[in-house]
Tab-separated table of C-alpha atoms and ligand atoms in Angstrom:
chain	number	residue	atom	x	y	z
E	1	MET	CA	0.000	0.000	0.000
E	2	ALA	CA	1.118	3.550	-0.654
E	3	MET	CA	1.145	5.678	2.519
E	4	ILE	CA	1.778	8.924	0.648
E	5	GLU	CA	0.610	9.707	-2.903
E	6	VAL	CA	1.219	13.264	-4.013
E	7	ALA	CA	0.592	14.447	-7.583
E	8	GLY	CA	0.947	17.855	-9.232
E	9	LEU	CA	1.457	19.554	-5.866
E	10	THR	CA	1.811	23.304	-6.133
E	11	LYS	CA	2.196	25.822	-3.334
E	12	ILE	CA	2.340	29.530	-3.907
E	13	HIS	CA	3.135	31.680	-0.862
E	14	GLU	CA	1.429	35.031	-1.347
E	15	THR	CA	3.030	38.033	0.326
E	16	GLN	CA	2.184	41.731	-0.072
E	17	THR	CA	4.817	42.160	-2.741
E	18	GLU	CA	5.079	38.832	-4.555
E	19	ALA	CA	3.684	35.391	-5.185
E	20	LEU	CA	6.362	32.830	-4.456
E	21	ARG	CA	5.920	29.488	-6.255
E	22	VAL	CA	7.704	27.222	-3.767
E	23	LEU	CA	6.349	23.841	-4.912
E	24	ASP	CA	5.697	23.440	-8.608
E	25	GLY	CA	3.992	20.242	-9.746
E	26	LEU	CA	5.730	18.065	-7.169
E	27	ALA	CA	5.163	14.293	-7.122
E	28	LEU	CA	5.940	11.887	-4.268
E	29	GLU	CA	5.114	8.291	-3.531
E	30	VAL	CA	6.088	6.613	-0.260
E	31	ALA	CA	5.107	3.038	0.571
E	32	ALA	CA	3.636	2.080	3.956
E	33	GLY	CA	6.468	1.265	6.362
E	34	GLU	CA	9.098	3.053	4.287
E	35	ALA	CA	11.475	5.743	5.611
E	36	VAL	CA	12.656	8.553	3.341
E	37	ALA	CA	14.975	11.516	3.815
E	38	ILE	CA	14.324	14.848	2.128
E	39	VAL	CA	17.290	17.128	1.566
E	40	GLY	CA	17.687	20.430	-0.249
E	41	PRO	CA	19.014	23.929	0.176
E	42	SER	CA	17.622	26.271	2.800
E	43	GLY	CA	14.514	27.968	1.439
E	44	SER	CA	13.795	25.254	-1.137
E	45	GLY	CA	10.412	24.458	0.417
E	46	LYS	CA	11.071	21.436	2.655
E	47	THR	CA	9.085	22.785	5.609
E	48	THR	CA	6.339	23.942	3.237
E	49	LEU	CA	6.078	20.360	1.923
E	50	LEU	CA	5.968	18.825	5.424
E	51	ASN	CA	3.275	21.288	6.492
E	52	LEU	CA	1.168	20.222	3.489
E	53	LEU	CA	1.720	16.488	4.170
E	54	GLY	CA	0.715	17.136	7.797
E	55	ALA	CA	-2.512	18.952	6.849
E	56	LEU	CA	-1.213	22.088	8.572
E	57	ASP	CA	-1.525	24.097	5.355
E	58	GLN	CA	-3.567	23.968	2.136
E	59	PRO	CA	-2.031	23.393	-1.305
E	60	SER	CA	-2.519	25.877	-4.147
E	61	GLY	CA	-2.994	22.929	-6.523
E	62	GLY	CA	-2.607	19.173	-6.853
E	63	THR	CA	-3.620	16.293	-4.626
E	64	ILE	CA	-2.284	14.734	-1.418
E	65	ARG	CA	-3.432	11.288	-0.351
E	66	ILE	CA	-2.290	9.880	2.995
E	67	ALA	CA	-3.278	6.286	3.811
E	68	GLU	CA	-5.589	6.362	0.787
E	69	ARG	CA	-7.428	9.407	2.047
E	70	ASN	CA	-7.514	12.720	0.186
E	71	ILE	CA	-6.395	15.346	2.688
E	72	SER	CA	-6.177	18.333	0.328
E	73	GLY	CA	-9.734	19.492	0.987
E	74	LEU	CA	-10.227	18.847	4.710
E	75	THR	CA	-11.918	21.451	6.888
E	76	THR	CA	-9.896	22.835	9.805
E	77	ALA	CA	-11.687	20.519	12.247
E	78	GLU	CA	-11.238	17.458	10.018
E	79	ALA	CA	-7.555	18.269	9.572
E	80	ALA	CA	-7.052	18.571	13.347
E	81	ARG	CA	-8.752	15.237	13.914
E	82	PHE	CA	-6.677	13.601	11.185
E	83	ARG	CA	-3.436	14.944	12.746
E	84	ASN	CA	-4.388	13.833	16.264
E	85	ARG	CA	-5.329	10.338	15.148
E	86	SER	CA	-2.893	9.501	12.381
E	87	LEU	CA	0.227	11.672	12.437
E	88	GLY	CA	3.276	12.237	14.589
E	89	PHE	CA	5.418	15.384	14.356
E	90	ILE	CA	9.057	15.697	15.402
E	91	PHE	CA	10.689	19.126	15.459
E	92	GLN	CA	14.087	20.545	16.274
E	93	HIS	CA	12.391	22.584	19.030
E	94	HIS	CA	10.250	20.087	20.860
E	95	HIS	CA	8.002	22.476	22.790
E	96	LEU	CA	8.091	20.314	25.907
E	97	LEU	CA	6.021	21.760	28.731
E	98	PRO	CA	8.556	22.969	31.327
E	99	GLN	CA	6.435	22.198	34.390
E	100	LEU	CA	5.681	18.599	33.367
E	101	SER	CA	7.889	15.546	33.884
E	102	VAL	CA	9.212	13.480	30.996
E	103	LEU	CA	6.535	10.835	31.597
E	104	GLU	CA	3.798	13.494	31.637
E	105	ASN	CA	5.122	15.327	28.563
E	106	VAL	CA	4.908	12.169	26.458
E	107	GLN	CA	1.217	11.828	27.391
E	108	VAL	CA	0.281	15.399	26.433
E	109	PRO	CA	-1.249	14.395	23.025
E	110	ARG	CA	-3.961	12.618	25.022
E	111	LEU	CA	-5.252	16.045	26.106
E	112	ALA	CA	-6.195	16.891	22.504
E	113	GLY	CA	-9.307	14.757	23.070
E	114	ASP	CA	-10.826	12.081	20.880
E	115	TRP	CA	-8.574	9.559	22.619
E	116	GLU	CA	-9.719	5.976	22.899
E	117	GLU	CA	-7.277	4.484	25.426
E	118	THR	CA	-7.755	4.716	29.178
E	119	PRO	CA	-5.325	6.835	31.253
E	120	ALA	CA	-3.646	3.624	32.485
E	121	GLU	CA	-3.218	2.301	28.941
E	122	THR	CA	-1.817	5.630	27.796
E	123	GLU	CA	0.680	5.724	30.650
E	124	ALA	CA	1.778	2.155	29.874
E	125	ARG	CA	2.277	3.145	26.217
E	126	ALA	CA	4.283	6.216	27.304
E	127	ARG	CA	6.512	4.082	29.550
E	128	ASP	CA	7.062	1.568	26.753
E	129	LEU	CA	8.039	4.334	24.298
E	130	LEU	CA	10.363	5.960	26.843
E	131	HIS	CA	11.990	2.571	27.267
E	132	LYS	CA	12.407	2.288	23.480
E	133	VAL	CA	14.028	5.726	23.248
E	134	GLY	CA	16.362	4.842	26.143
E	135	LEU	CA	14.936	7.164	28.814
E	136	ASP	CA	13.768	4.679	31.476
E	137	HIS	CA	15.982	6.410	34.002
E	138	ARG	CA	14.617	9.916	33.263
E	139	LEU	CA	10.855	9.483	33.758
E	140	GLN	CA	10.507	12.036	36.571
E	141	HIS	CA	13.004	14.572	35.216
E	142	LEU	CA	11.864	17.990	34.052
E	143	PRO	CA	12.823	19.157	30.529
E	144	TRP	CA	15.530	21.578	31.747
E	145	GLN	CA	17.280	18.690	33.519
E	146	LEU	CA	17.853	16.878	30.192
E	147	SER	CA	20.488	17.179	27.472
E	148	GLY	CA	19.456	18.326	23.959
E	149	GLY	CA	19.599	14.739	22.702
E	150	GLU	CA	17.429	13.519	25.591
E	151	ARG	CA	14.849	16.257	24.977
E	152	LEU	CA	14.658	15.195	21.338
E	153	ARG	CA	14.074	11.595	22.466
E	154	VAL	CA	11.152	12.778	24.605
E	155	GLY	CA	9.772	14.526	21.507
E	156	VAL	CA	10.174	11.316	19.497
E	157	ALA	CA	8.337	9.254	22.142
E	158	ARG	CA	5.545	11.853	22.296
E	159	ALA	CA	5.185	11.806	18.488
E	160	LEU	CA	4.530	8.055	18.602
E	161	LEU	CA	2.034	8.009	21.485
E	162	ASN	CA	-1.033	7.944	19.207
E	163	ARG	CA	0.393	5.053	17.120
E	164	PRO	CA	0.640	7.242	14.012
E	165	CYS	CA	0.721	5.732	10.535
E	166	LEU	CA	3.056	8.537	9.442
E	167	VAL	CA	5.756	10.494	11.259
E	168	LEU	CA	6.961	13.812	9.831
E	169	ALA	CA	10.276	15.137	11.142
E	170	ASP	CA	11.638	18.612	10.286
E	171	GLU	CA	15.423	18.784	10.757
E	172	PRO	CA	15.214	16.776	13.993
E	173	THR	CA	18.968	16.698	14.622
E	174	GLY	CA	19.619	20.318	13.678
E	175	LEU	CA	20.826	21.207	17.174
E	176	LEU	CA	22.686	17.990	18.019
E	177	ASP	CA	26.337	17.022	17.766
E	178	ALA	CA	27.571	14.169	15.562
E	179	ALA	CA	27.397	11.463	18.250
E	180	ALA	CA	23.852	12.388	19.323
E	181	THR	CA	22.784	12.593	15.658
E	182	GLU	CA	24.090	9.061	15.094
E	183	ARG	CA	22.075	7.763	18.065
E	184	VAL	CA	18.906	9.537	16.871
E	185	ALA	CA	19.363	8.067	13.368
E	186	GLU	CA	19.630	4.603	14.932
E	187	LEU	CA	16.548	5.267	17.063
E	188	LEU	CA	14.375	6.507	14.181
E	189	LEU	CA	15.275	3.467	12.095
E	190	GLN	CA	14.579	1.132	15.012
E	191	LEU	CA	11.127	2.713	15.525
E	192	ASN	CA	10.480	2.560	11.781
E	193	ARG	CA	11.079	-1.214	11.965
E	194	GLU	CA	9.487	-2.022	15.327
E	195	GLU	CA	6.423	0.198	15.059
E	196	GLY	CA	6.071	-0.202	11.278
E	197	VAL	CA	5.594	3.558	11.028
E	198	THR	CA	6.247	5.402	7.765
E	199	MET	CA	8.723	8.274	8.177
E	200	VAL	CA	9.544	11.391	6.207
E	201	VAL	CA	12.622	13.093	7.639
E	202	VAL	CA	13.805	16.485	6.413
E	203	THR	CA	17.489	16.863	7.195
E	204	HIS	CA	20.647	18.768	6.356
E	205	ASN	CA	22.667	15.975	7.872
E	206	ALA	CA	24.370	13.712	5.318
E	207	THR	CA	24.923	10.946	7.899
E	208	LEU	CA	21.262	10.857	8.844
E	209	ALA	CA	20.157	10.843	5.175
E	210	ARG	CA	22.599	8.036	4.370
E	211	ARG	CA	21.389	5.960	7.307
E	212	ILE	CA	17.753	6.377	6.285
E	213	GLY	CA	18.540	5.201	2.765
E	214	ARG	CA	16.105	6.487	0.150
E	215	THR	CA	16.841	10.182	-0.249
E	216	LEU	CA	14.998	12.802	-2.279
E	217	GLU	CA	16.276	16.259	-3.069
E	218	LEU	CA	13.916	19.219	-3.274
E	219	THR	CA	15.012	21.725	-5.899
E	220	GLN	CA	13.048	24.116	-8.089
E	221	GLY	CA	9.795	22.988	-6.565
E	222	LYS	CA	10.173	19.299	-7.370
E	223	LEU	CA	11.643	16.164	-5.788
E	224	LYS	CA	14.392	14.112	-7.405
E	225	GLU	CA	15.692	10.754	-6.193
E	226	VAL	CA	19.312	11.024	-5.042
E	227	VAL	CA	21.207	8.096	-6.516
E	228	ARG	CA	24.223	6.890	-4.558
I	301	LIG	N1	3.884	31.458	5.118
I	301	LIG	C1	4.743	31.943	4.225
I	301	LIG	N2	4.495	33.095	3.568
I	301	LIG	C2	5.355	33.577	2.643
I	301	LIG	N3	6.499	32.967	2.272
I	301	LIG	C3	6.812	31.821	2.897
I	301	LIG	C4	5.971	31.244	3.901
I	301	LIG	N4	6.536	30.092	4.334
I	301	LIG	C5	7.676	29.953	3.637
I	301	LIG	N5	7.853	30.981	2.781
I	301	LIG	C6	8.967	31.134	1.828
I	301	LIG	O1	8.980	29.968	1.006
I	301	LIG	C7	10.304	29.507	0.781
I	301	LIG	C8	10.475	28.087	1.289
I	301	LIG	O2	10.410	28.083	2.700
I	301	LIG	P1	10.543	26.757	3.566
I	301	LIG	O3	9.499	25.801	3.142
I	301	LIG	O4	10.554	27.149	4.993
I	301	LIG	O5	11.989	26.228	3.103
I	301	LIG	P2	13.011	25.197	3.807
I	301	LIG	O6	12.281	24.503	4.906
I	301	LIG	O7	13.443	24.287	2.693
I	301	LIG	O8	14.169	26.020	4.295
I	301	LIG	C9	11.215	30.520	1.462
I	301	LIG	O9	11.630	31.454	0.495
I	301	LIG	C10	10.319	31.161	2.492
I	301	LIG	O10	10.728	32.459	2.768
I	302	LIG	MG1	12.654	24.356	6.944
């Protein structure tokens, strides 16, 4: 099954002075369970593309199907529901809540409502994910007591709480050193295998892209496979 099917995707950012055609007839197909890296120069439209795949923004043209569902025309409420149920987002800045422990931060998506598991089930899932990301010994820590790499791991665990079919990551290792980046690459690939979750990872990091394998470069509004 295809997890992502994008055809003819166009995005024009309108400002007061100009209309910027950032994506221009872009096509993308990603199979369920696959992991792909997206690279490209700064300003080439990588974040714009992720925002469209995550139903955070509306395309100017073209179609986006995620898990065989057309998401290009969702209402704001439908898009929010789709994100809460089906997607996980990983950012460079994780927006952890400073007053909540690691274990509580991972359970925050539950507060968005429309959640089917009981509090006990959700906590068990959070503990399992924190084990998978190697933070068993940090459950009661507050965000400021963690290293940058550990905070990112909390963000990764939180992104997986809702058992997403698709995880979208925007330059997740942008603030990490080489050793921490290597560990995060290993972790993302492990979760891709163990949880069967499809991943799209935007990165500037050549090591991370190489580890992920299939790499696409965004230039002039389109994606090209990078052949190694
Ligand atoms: N909401 C917006 N309004 C106007 N221009 C935007 C908006 N978002 C992004 N852009 C412009 O679109 C281009 C691509 O941005 P972005 O998708 O953030 O690139 P990348 O993530 O590859 O660095 C940039 O020139 C940026 O300034
Ligand atoms: Mg960006």
